[in-house]
Amino acid sequence: MAHINKAYVLNHWLLVLFLSAQQCIFVSSSDPSEIQTLLKFKSFLSNDTALDNWNNSTNPCNSTTNIWAGLLCEKNGNVYGLRLQNMGLLGIIDIDTLSGLSALRMISIMNNNFEGPLPSVNKLGALIGVYLSNNQFTGEIPEIAFEGMNQLKKIYLDGNEFSGEIPSSLAALPKLTELDLQGNQFGGEIPNFPQGPNGWKYFNVSNNQLVGPIPASLSNLDASAFVGNKGLCGKPLAPCKSSIKWINFFRS
Ligand SMILES: *[C@@H]1O[C@H](CO)[C@@H](O)[C@H](O)[C@H]1NC(C)=O
Ligand SMILES: *[C@@H]1O[C@H](CO)[C@@H](O)[C@H](O)[C@H]1NC(C)=O
Ligand SMILES: *[C@@H]1O[C@H](CO)[C@@H](O)[C@H](O)[C@H]1NC(C)=O
Ligand SMILES: *[C@@H]1O[C@H](CO)[C@@H](O)[C@H](O)[C@H]1NC(C)=O
Ligand SMILES: *[C@@H]1O[C@H](CO)[C@@H](O)[C@H](O)[C@H]1NC(C)=O
């Protein structure tokens, strides 16, 4: 009899264990610290009525379904993406706070009214996609702004007012396949992007103030990726008129 009881108790505990494991997997409420992190991130934004349902009376995620606006949720209820697009948002993108979202891989704040310098996205070294298109970001981007972002595949900075040279740390990203810089005020020469001609799903630097020869590694791309830069030359655009330089050299 004692024997049977033992087996029963064991089975009972296995059942309890099984059910609680199931709960962990399927009834995935969000990590409470993610709620605080997201609310802190929101506190740096303004004109944010689009985020009115971000409050602590609900979980941000129910498994893969987002409850709070603009979140992309993983099966376990963690946030892997912020898709805060077309929301009229202003204020500060507080990168230090976002480092509290351990599963975060993608940020999109396209089509808002953010201003000022590029947020220090490289503090989030696990990001795969960064979409900042069509805001009012300004100024030069530090040379090292993208250093250490070894997972970054997609970056969209188009439709802002960035100036200065294209940072060399951007050209050095090992996994980059989509780059959109069009419609800014980038100047200087295009750095040497090592990706081969088939390495790009999207590449566009049109409508900037770039000058000089297009690097050979980009010469097989469509010419429309380079239009609107008066100073660019070489394949796929017209040949560089280096001969004029030489004529002037010999004349002087
Ligand atoms: C929380 O959000 C819900 C809508 O999802 C809203 O009805 C409720 O008033 C909000 N609570 C607070 C305290 O803001
Ligand atoms: C939720 O937010 C309200 C208002 O900001 C606050 O008073 C309350 O303590 C919070 N509750 C939790 C569980 O954090
Ligand atoms: C979470 O999703 C499940 C399955 O869709 C649903 O049954 C449950 O009511 C949801 N919970 C909340 C808190 O929304
Ligand atoms: C505030 O957001 C609304 C949309 O929610 C937008 O129409 C409006 O232009 C924004 N205001 C400012 C000052 O950006
Ligand atoms: C690049 O962007 C310009 C608009 O600025 C567009 O006309 C052109 O088709 C684009 N080219 C590629 C290859 O995406």
mmCIF file of C-alpha atoms and ligand atoms in Angstrom:
data_model
loop_
_atom_site.group_PDB
_atom_site.id
_atom_site.type_symbol
_atom_site.label_atom_id
_atom_site.label_comp_id
_atom_site.label_asym_id
_atom_site.label_seq_id
_atom_site.Cartn_x
_atom_site.Cartn_y
_atom_site.Cartn_z
ATOM 1 C CA MET A 1 0.000 0.000 0.000
ATOM 2 C CA ALA A 2 2.846 2.397 0.971
ATOM 3 C CA HIS A 3 4.396 1.479 -2.373
ATOM 4 C CA ILE A 4 1.300 2.487 -4.347
ATOM 5 C CA ASN A 5 1.071 5.753 -2.432
ATOM 6 C CA LYS A 6 4.645 6.616 -3.343
ATOM 7 C CA ALA A 7 3.957 5.977 -7.018
ATOM 8 C CA TYR A 8 0.798 8.039 -6.768
ATOM 9 C CA VAL A 9 2.641 10.923 -5.104
ATOM 10 C CA LEU A 10 5.367 10.790 -7.742
ATOM 11 C CA ASN A 11 2.808 10.816 -10.553
ATOM 12 C CA HIS A 12 1.017 13.657 -8.892
ATOM 13 C CA TRP A 13 4.174 15.730 -8.748
ATOM 14 C CA LEU A 14 5.058 14.884 -12.333
ATOM 15 C CA LEU A 15 1.612 16.116 -13.337
ATOM 16 C CA VAL A 16 2.087 19.336 -11.369
ATOM 17 C CA LEU A 17 5.512 19.787 -12.937
ATOM 18 C CA PHE A 18 4.087 19.145 -16.409
ATOM 19 C CA LEU A 19 1.240 21.616 -15.923
ATOM 20 C CA SER A 20 3.484 24.376 -14.600
ATOM 21 C CA ALA A 21 5.927 23.825 -17.459
ATOM 22 C CA GLN A 22 2.982 24.149 -19.835
ATOM 23 C CA GLN A 23 1.989 27.388 -18.149
ATOM 24 C CA CYS A 24 5.459 28.751 -18.624
ATOM 25 C CA ILE A 25 5.281 27.952 -22.313
ATOM 26 C CA PHE A 26 1.707 28.874 -23.197
ATOM 27 C CA VAL A 27 0.422 31.364 -20.632
ATOM 28 C CA SER A 28 3.210 33.784 -21.257
ATOM 29 C CA SER A 29 2.523 37.043 -19.518
ATOM 30 C CA SER A 30 5.095 39.731 -20.108
ATOM 31 C CA ASP A 31 8.114 40.137 -17.897
ATOM 32 C CA PRO A 32 7.087 42.782 -15.288
ATOM 33 C CA SER A 33 10.398 44.616 -15.744
ATOM 34 C CA GLU A 34 9.543 45.073 -19.455
ATOM 35 C CA ILE A 35 6.391 46.967 -18.427
ATOM 36 C CA GLN A 36 8.457 49.414 -16.342
ATOM 37 C CA THR A 37 11.066 49.719 -19.118
ATOM 38 C CA LEU A 38 8.476 50.510 -21.788
ATOM 39 C CA LEU A 39 6.669 53.020 -19.570
ATOM 40 C CA LYS A 40 9.976 54.742 -18.812
ATOM 41 C CA PHE A 41 10.796 54.831 -22.555
ATOM 42 C CA LYS A 42 7.367 56.383 -23.197
ATOM 43 C CA SER A 43 7.944 59.053 -20.526
ATOM 44 C CA PHE A 44 10.638 60.626 -22.775
ATOM 45 C CA LEU A 45 8.195 60.972 -25.702
ATOM 46 C CA SER A 46 5.649 63.690 -26.302
ATOM 47 C CA ASN A 47 2.560 64.113 -28.479
ATOM 48 C CA ASP A 48 2.093 60.416 -27.738
ATOM 49 C CA THR A 49 -1.669 59.895 -27.717
ATOM 50 C CA ALA A 50 -1.089 56.975 -30.106
ATOM 51 C CA LEU A 51 0.447 55.191 -27.079
ATOM 52 C CA ASP A 52 -2.465 55.831 -24.676
ATOM 53 C CA ASN A 53 -2.987 52.107 -24.130
ATOM 54 C CA TRP A 54 0.543 51.737 -22.718
ATOM 55 C CA ASN A 55 -0.350 51.477 -19.039
ATOM 56 C CA ASN A 56 0.331 49.059 -16.245
ATOM 57 C CA SER A 57 -3.205 47.681 -16.014
ATOM 58 C CA THR A 58 -2.491 45.344 -18.969
ATOM 59 C CA ASN A 59 0.477 43.319 -20.164
ATOM 60 C CA PRO A 60 2.280 44.676 -23.250
ATOM 61 C CA CYS A 61 2.111 41.276 -24.953
ATOM 62 C CA ASN A 62 -0.066 38.168 -24.816
ATOM 63 C CA SER A 63 2.288 35.633 -26.387
ATOM 64 C CA THR A 64 2.840 36.868 -29.973
ATOM 65 C CA THR A 65 -0.127 39.272 -29.870
ATOM 66 C CA ASN A 66 0.666 42.843 -28.888
ATOM 67 C CA ILE A 67 -1.781 44.399 -26.433
ATOM 68 C CA TRP A 68 0.027 47.752 -26.324
ATOM 69 C CA ALA A 69 0.182 49.696 -29.607
ATOM 70 C CA GLY A 70 3.275 49.430 -31.779
ATOM 71 C CA LEU A 71 4.951 46.375 -30.230
ATOM 72 C CA LEU A 72 6.148 43.190 -31.897
ATOM 73 C CA CYS A 73 5.990 40.305 -29.437
ATOM 74 C CA GLU A 74 7.730 36.954 -29.188
ATOM 75 C CA LYS A 75 6.009 33.693 -28.234
ATOM 76 C CA ASN A 76 7.245 34.074 -24.659
ATOM 77 C CA GLY A 77 5.673 37.541 -24.390
ATOM 78 C CA ASN A 78 8.901 39.543 -24.650
ATOM 79 C CA VAL A 79 9.146 42.537 -26.950
ATOM 80 C CA TYR A 80 11.398 41.994 -29.986
ATOM 81 C CA GLY A 81 10.336 45.030 -31.994
ATOM 82 C CA LEU A 82 9.095 48.596 -31.639
ATOM 83 C CA ARG A 83 7.032 49.693 -34.639
ATOM 84 C CA LEU A 84 6.138 53.263 -33.745
ATOM 85 C CA GLN A 85 5.376 54.572 -37.223
ATOM 86 C CA ASN A 86 3.182 57.494 -38.377
ATOM 87 C CA MET A 87 2.299 58.477 -34.788
ATOM 88 C CA GLY A 88 3.239 62.182 -34.728
ATOM 89 C CA LEU A 89 5.783 61.412 -31.989
ATOM 90 C CA LEU A 90 8.362 63.929 -30.715
ATOM 91 C CA GLY A 91 10.901 63.918 -27.934
ATOM 92 C CA ILE A 92 13.816 61.686 -27.038
ATOM 93 C CA ILE A 93 14.531 58.116 -28.093
ATOM 94 C CA ASP A 94 16.021 56.959 -24.806
ATOM 95 C CA ILE A 95 18.401 54.233 -25.927
ATOM 96 C CA ASP A 96 19.721 53.557 -22.389
ATOM 97 C CA THR A 97 16.216 52.621 -21.266
ATOM 98 C CA LEU A 98 15.699 50.365 -24.286
ATOM 99 C CA SER A 99 18.721 48.312 -23.246
ATOM 100 C CA GLY A 100 16.332 46.874 -20.623
ATOM 101 C CA LEU A 101 14.467 45.005 -23.396
ATOM 102 C CA SER A 102 16.667 41.948 -23.741
ATOM 103 C CA ALA A 103 14.840 40.526 -26.778
ATOM 104 C CA LEU A 104 14.770 43.800 -28.762
ATOM 105 C CA ARG A 105 16.001 43.314 -32.342
ATOM 106 C CA MET A 106 14.133 45.951 -34.384
ATOM 107 C CA ILE A 107 13.258 49.627 -33.965
ATOM 108 C CA SER A 108 11.130 51.596 -36.395
ATOM 109 C CA ILE A 109 10.212 55.218 -35.696
ATOM 110 C CA MET A 110 9.595 56.093 -39.356
ATOM 111 C CA ASN A 111 7.396 59.064 -40.291
ATOM 112 C CA ASN A 112 7.383 60.941 -36.987
ATOM 113 C CA ASN A 113 8.787 64.326 -35.929
ATOM 114 C CA PHE A 114 11.969 63.386 -34.086
ATOM 115 C CA GLU A 115 14.795 65.939 -34.198
ATOM 116 C CA GLY A 116 18.420 66.216 -33.166
ATOM 117 C CA PRO A 117 21.380 63.902 -33.703
ATOM 118 C CA LEU A 118 21.241 60.191 -34.484
ATOM 119 C CA PRO A 119 20.281 58.251 -31.314
ATOM 120 C CA SER A 120 23.208 56.076 -30.091
ATOM 121 C CA VAL A 121 21.773 52.911 -31.579
ATOM 122 C CA ASN A 122 25.066 51.049 -31.239
ATOM 123 C CA LYS A 123 24.441 50.730 -27.498
ATOM 124 C CA LEU A 124 21.910 48.098 -28.644
ATOM 125 C CA GLY A 125 24.393 45.731 -30.244
ATOM 126 C CA ALA A 126 21.837 42.993 -30.998
ATOM 127 C CA LEU A 127 19.680 45.095 -33.340
ATOM 128 C CA ILE A 128 18.976 43.616 -36.773
ATOM 129 C CA GLY A 129 16.875 46.460 -38.184
ATOM 130 C CA VAL A 130 16.860 50.243 -37.576
ATOM 131 C CA TYR A 131 14.282 52.388 -39.419
ATOM 132 C CA LEU A 132 14.517 56.157 -38.810
ATOM 133 C CA SER A 133 13.155 57.342 -42.198
ATOM 134 C CA ASN A 134 11.284 60.620 -42.615
ATOM 135 C CA ASN A 135 11.952 62.442 -39.377
ATOM 136 C CA GLN A 136 13.968 65.639 -38.863
ATOM 137 C CA PHE A 137 17.209 64.185 -37.567
ATOM 138 C CA THR A 138 20.152 66.493 -38.296
ATOM 139 C CA GLY A 139 23.898 66.807 -38.143
ATOM 140 C CA GLU A 140 26.980 64.745 -38.728
ATOM 141 C CA ILE A 141 27.046 61.103 -37.713
ATOM 142 C CA PRO A 142 30.182 60.162 -35.731
ATOM 143 C CA GLU A 143 32.607 57.892 -37.571
ATOM 144 C CA ILE A 144 32.114 55.141 -34.947
ATOM 145 C CA ALA A 145 28.298 55.415 -34.689
ATOM 146 C CA PHE A 146 27.659 51.851 -35.907
ATOM 147 C CA GLU A 147 30.698 50.133 -34.419
ATOM 148 C CA GLY A 148 29.952 46.749 -32.851
ATOM 149 C CA MET A 149 26.560 46.279 -34.542
ATOM 150 C CA ASN A 150 27.547 42.919 -35.911
ATOM 151 C CA GLN A 151 23.968 41.681 -36.398
ATOM 152 C CA LEU A 152 22.666 44.780 -38.214
ATOM 153 C CA LYS A 153 21.165 43.882 -41.600
ATOM 154 C CA LYS A 154 18.891 46.819 -42.396
ATOM 155 C CA ILE A 155 19.289 50.522 -41.800
ATOM 156 C CA TYR A 156 17.019 53.232 -43.164
ATOM 157 C CA LEU A 157 18.086 56.848 -42.509
ATOM 158 C CA ASP A 158 16.396 58.336 -45.606
ATOM 159 C CA GLY A 159 14.375 61.546 -45.573
ATOM 160 C CA ASN A 160 16.218 63.292 -42.745
ATOM 161 C CA GLU A 161 18.793 66.112 -42.679
ATOM 162 C CA PHE A 162 21.937 64.162 -41.872
ATOM 163 C CA SER A 163 25.146 65.804 -43.140
ATOM 164 C CA GLY A 164 28.871 65.161 -43.159
ATOM 165 C CA GLU A 165 30.475 62.014 -44.511
ATOM 166 C CA ILE A 166 28.918 58.558 -44.576
ATOM 167 C CA PRO A 167 30.504 57.013 -41.443
ATOM 168 C CA SER A 168 33.107 54.350 -42.114
ATOM 169 C CA SER A 169 31.633 52.145 -39.352
ATOM 170 C CA LEU A 170 28.480 51.886 -41.516
ATOM 171 C CA ALA A 171 30.460 50.617 -44.473
ATOM 172 C CA ALA A 172 32.188 48.072 -42.212
ATOM 173 C CA LEU A 173 29.015 46.331 -40.950
ATOM 174 C CA PRO A 174 29.509 42.630 -41.721
ATOM 175 C CA LYS A 175 25.831 41.658 -42.289
ATOM 176 C CA LEU A 176 24.407 44.801 -43.909
ATOM 177 C CA THR A 177 22.119 44.042 -46.892
ATOM 178 C CA GLU A 178 19.710 47.015 -46.896
ATOM 179 C CA LEU A 179 20.886 50.621 -46.733
ATOM 180 C CA ASP A 180 18.823 53.702 -47.508
ATOM 181 C CA LEU A 181 20.471 57.113 -47.145
ATOM 182 C CA GLN A 182 18.529 58.948 -49.863
ATOM 183 C CA GLY A 183 17.245 62.473 -49.356
ATOM 184 C CA ASN A 184 19.788 63.713 -46.796
ATOM 185 C CA GLN A 185 22.782 66.066 -47.099
ATOM 186 C CA PHE A 186 25.583 63.525 -46.928
ATOM 187 C CA GLY A 187 28.770 64.828 -48.581
ATOM 188 C CA GLY A 188 32.260 63.632 -49.387
ATOM 189 C CA GLU A 189 33.071 60.375 -51.139
ATOM 190 C CA ILE A 190 31.189 57.084 -50.725
ATOM 191 C CA PRO A 191 33.315 54.828 -48.500
ATOM 192 C CA ASN A 192 34.301 51.433 -49.789
ATOM 193 C CA PHE A 193 31.474 48.987 -49.015
ATOM 194 C CA PRO A 194 33.043 45.521 -49.228
ATOM 195 C CA GLN A 195 29.766 43.715 -50.100
ATOM 196 C CA GLY A 196 29.914 42.213 -53.598
ATOM 197 C CA PRO A 197 27.417 43.147 -56.351
ATOM 198 C CA ASN A 198 24.957 40.489 -55.112
ATOM 199 C CA GLY A 199 25.351 41.474 -51.474
ATOM 200 C CA TRP A 200 22.552 44.055 -51.558
ATOM 201 C CA LYS A 201 18.792 43.636 -51.249
ATOM 202 C CA TYR A 202 18.472 47.429 -51.217
ATOM 203 C CA PHE A 203 20.982 50.244 -51.612
ATOM 204 C CA ASN A 204 20.156 53.884 -52.268
ATOM 205 C CA VAL A 205 22.207 57.032 -51.676
ATOM 206 C CA SER A 206 20.334 59.240 -54.172
ATOM 207 C CA ASN A 207 19.665 62.941 -53.567
ATOM 208 C CA ASN A 208 22.595 63.819 -51.345
ATOM 209 C CA GLN A 209 25.744 65.882 -51.972
ATOM 210 C CA LEU A 210 28.146 63.027 -52.579
ATOM 211 C CA VAL A 211 31.210 63.485 -54.805
ATOM 212 C CA GLY A 212 33.998 61.485 -56.388
ATOM 213 C CA PRO A 213 34.211 58.014 -57.890
ATOM 214 C CA ILE A 214 31.666 55.319 -57.024
ATOM 215 C CA PRO A 215 33.571 52.422 -55.380
ATOM 216 C CA ALA A 216 34.057 49.461 -57.732
ATOM 217 C CA SER A 217 32.132 47.186 -55.330
ATOM 218 C CA LEU A 218 28.972 49.239 -56.060
ATOM 219 C CA SER A 219 29.444 49.635 -59.814
ATOM 220 C CA ASN A 220 26.945 46.903 -60.747
ATOM 221 C CA LEU A 221 24.028 48.543 -58.915
ATOM 222 C CA ASP A 222 21.291 50.469 -60.716
ATOM 223 C CA ALA A 223 22.229 54.044 -61.672
ATOM 224 C CA SER A 224 19.049 55.309 -59.964
ATOM 225 C CA ALA A 225 20.620 54.422 -56.593
ATOM 226 C CA PHE A 226 23.083 57.316 -57.152
ATOM 227 C CA VAL A 227 21.009 60.022 -58.932
ATOM 228 C CA GLY A 228 20.742 63.538 -57.547
ATOM 229 C CA ASN A 229 24.368 63.739 -56.406
ATOM 230 C CA LYS A 230 26.014 66.229 -58.756
ATOM 231 C CA GLY A 231 29.553 65.161 -57.925
ATOM 232 C CA LEU A 232 29.440 61.351 -58.310
ATOM 233 C CA CYS A 233 31.080 59.673 -61.275
ATOM 234 C CA GLY A 234 32.145 56.307 -62.595
ATOM 235 C CA LYS A 235 30.158 53.138 -63.256
ATOM 236 C CA PRO A 236 27.121 52.940 -63.248
ATOM 237 C CA LEU A 237 27.167 56.740 -63.873
ATOM 238 C CA ALA A 238 29.249 58.585 -66.474
ATOM 239 C CA PRO A 239 33.018 58.109 -66.360
ATOM 240 C CA CYS A 240 35.026 60.365 -64.050
ATOM 241 C CA LYS A 241 36.667 63.180 -65.965
ATOM 242 C CA SER A 242 40.016 62.561 -64.387
ATOM 243 C CA SER A 243 41.650 63.525 -67.707
ATOM 244 C CA ILE A 244 40.711 67.174 -67.113
ATOM 245 C CA LYS A 245 42.672 67.084 -63.876
ATOM 246 C CA TRP A 246 45.659 65.715 -65.759
ATOM 247 C CA ILE A 247 45.394 68.358 -68.491
ATOM 248 C CA ASN A 248 45.326 71.076 -65.821
ATOM 249 C CA PHE A 249 48.261 69.381 -64.130
ATOM 250 C CA PHE A 250 50.333 69.463 -67.312
ATOM 251 C CA ARG A 251 49.281 73.036 -68.130
ATOM 252 C CA SER A 252 50.308 74.390 -64.742
HETATM 253 C C1 LIG B 1 -5.229 51.818 -19.379
HETATM 254 O O1 LIG B 1 -5.592 51.563 -20.736
HETATM 255 C C2 LIG B 1 -6.949 51.251 -20.922
HETATM 256 C C3 LIG B 1 -7.127 50.943 -22.411
HETATM 257 O O2 LIG B 1 -6.368 49.843 -22.790
HETATM 258 C C4 LIG B 1 -7.805 52.408 -20.447
HETATM 259 O O3 LIG B 1 -9.164 52.046 -20.563
HETATM 260 C C5 LIG B 1 -7.496 52.752 -18.998
HETATM 261 O O4 LIG B 1 -8.187 53.907 -18.617
HETATM 262 C C6 LIG B 1 -6.012 53.004 -18.819
HETATM 263 N N1 LIG B 1 -5.692 53.213 -17.423
HETATM 264 C C7 LIG B 1 -4.919 54.189 -17.005
HETATM 265 C C8 LIG B 1 -4.655 54.230 -15.535
HETATM 266 O O5 LIG B 1 -4.417 55.000 -17.765
HETATM 267 C C1 LIG B 2 0.448 51.589 -12.032
HETATM 268 O O1 LIG B 2 0.472 52.967 -12.314
HETATM 269 C C2 LIG B 2 -0.178 53.743 -11.332
HETATM 270 C C3 LIG B 2 -0.231 55.187 -11.837
HETATM 271 O O2 LIG B 2 0.964 55.563 -12.481
HETATM 272 C C4 LIG B 2 0.574 53.598 -10.008
HETATM 273 O O3 LIG B 2 -0.052 54.359 -8.993
HETATM 274 C C5 LIG B 2 0.566 52.118 -9.608
HETATM 275 O O4 LIG B 2 1.335 51.926 -8.444
HETATM 276 C C6 LIG B 2 1.134 51.258 -10.739
HETATM 277 N N1 LIG B 2 0.966 49.862 -10.391
HETATM 278 C C7 LIG B 2 1.945 48.964 -10.553
HETATM 279 C C8 LIG B 2 1.590 47.544 -10.213
HETATM 280 O O5 LIG B 2 3.059 49.255 -10.947
HETATM 281 C C1 LIG B 3 -4.327 35.804 -24.380
HETATM 282 O O1 LIG B 3 -4.573 35.060 -25.548
HETATM 283 C C2 LIG B 3 -5.310 33.889 -25.325
HETATM 284 C C3 LIG B 3 -5.347 33.083 -26.633
HETATM 285 O O2 LIG B 3 -5.667 33.887 -27.722
HETATM 286 C C4 LIG B 3 -6.717 34.276 -24.825
HETATM 287 O O3 LIG B 3 -7.472 33.120 -24.603
HETATM 288 C C5 LIG B 3 -6.553 35.085 -23.540
HETATM 289 O O4 LIG B 3 -7.811 35.549 -23.112
HETATM 290 C C6 LIG B 3 -5.638 36.260 -23.746
HETATM 291 N N1 LIG B 3 -5.373 36.899 -22.475
HETATM 292 C C7 LIG B 3 -5.443 38.223 -22.309
HETATM 293 C C8 LIG B 3 -5.099 38.726 -20.942
HETATM 294 O O5 LIG B 3 -5.752 38.992 -23.214
HETATM 295 C C1 LIG B 4 0.928 65.189 -32.910
HETATM 296 O O1 LIG B 4 0.426 63.963 -33.393
HETATM 297 C C2 LIG B 4 -0.628 64.079 -34.327
HETATM 298 C C3 LIG B 4 -1.077 62.664 -34.684
HETATM 299 O O2 LIG B 4 -1.319 61.922 -33.533
HETATM 300 C C4 LIG B 4 -0.144 64.812 -35.546
HETATM 301 O O3 LIG B 4 -1.204 64.986 -36.467
HETATM 302 C C5 LIG B 4 0.421 66.163 -35.160
HETATM 303 O O4 LIG B 4 1.002 66.777 -36.283
HETATM 304 C C6 LIG B 4 1.484 65.992 -34.086
HETATM 305 N N1 LIG B 4 1.918 67.294 -33.612
HETATM 306 C C7 LIG B 4 3.187 67.700 -33.663
HETATM 307 C C8 LIG B 4 3.477 69.049 -33.067
HETATM 308 O O5 LIG B 4 4.067 67.037 -34.166
HETATM 309 C C1 LIG B 5 16.548 55.474 -55.215
HETATM 310 O O1 LIG B 5 15.720 56.513 -54.743
HETATM 311 C C2 LIG B 5 15.244 57.387 -55.773
HETATM 312 C C3 LIG B 5 14.426 58.471 -55.104
HETATM 313 O O2 LIG B 5 15.219 59.266 -54.263
HETATM 314 C C4 LIG B 5 14.414 56.599 -56.761
HETATM 315 O O3 LIG B 5 13.998 57.454 -57.817
HETATM 316 C C5 LIG B 5 15.221 55.458 -57.327
HETATM 317 O O4 LIG B 5 14.417 54.650 -58.146
HETATM 318 C C6 LIG B 5 15.801 54.599 -56.209
HETATM 319 N N1 LIG B 5 16.686 53.585 -56.788
HETATM 320 C C7 LIG B 5 16.825 52.361 -56.270
HETATM 321 C C8 LIG B 5 17.754 51.435 -56.957
HETATM 322 O O5 LIG B 5 16.212 52.004 -55.289
#
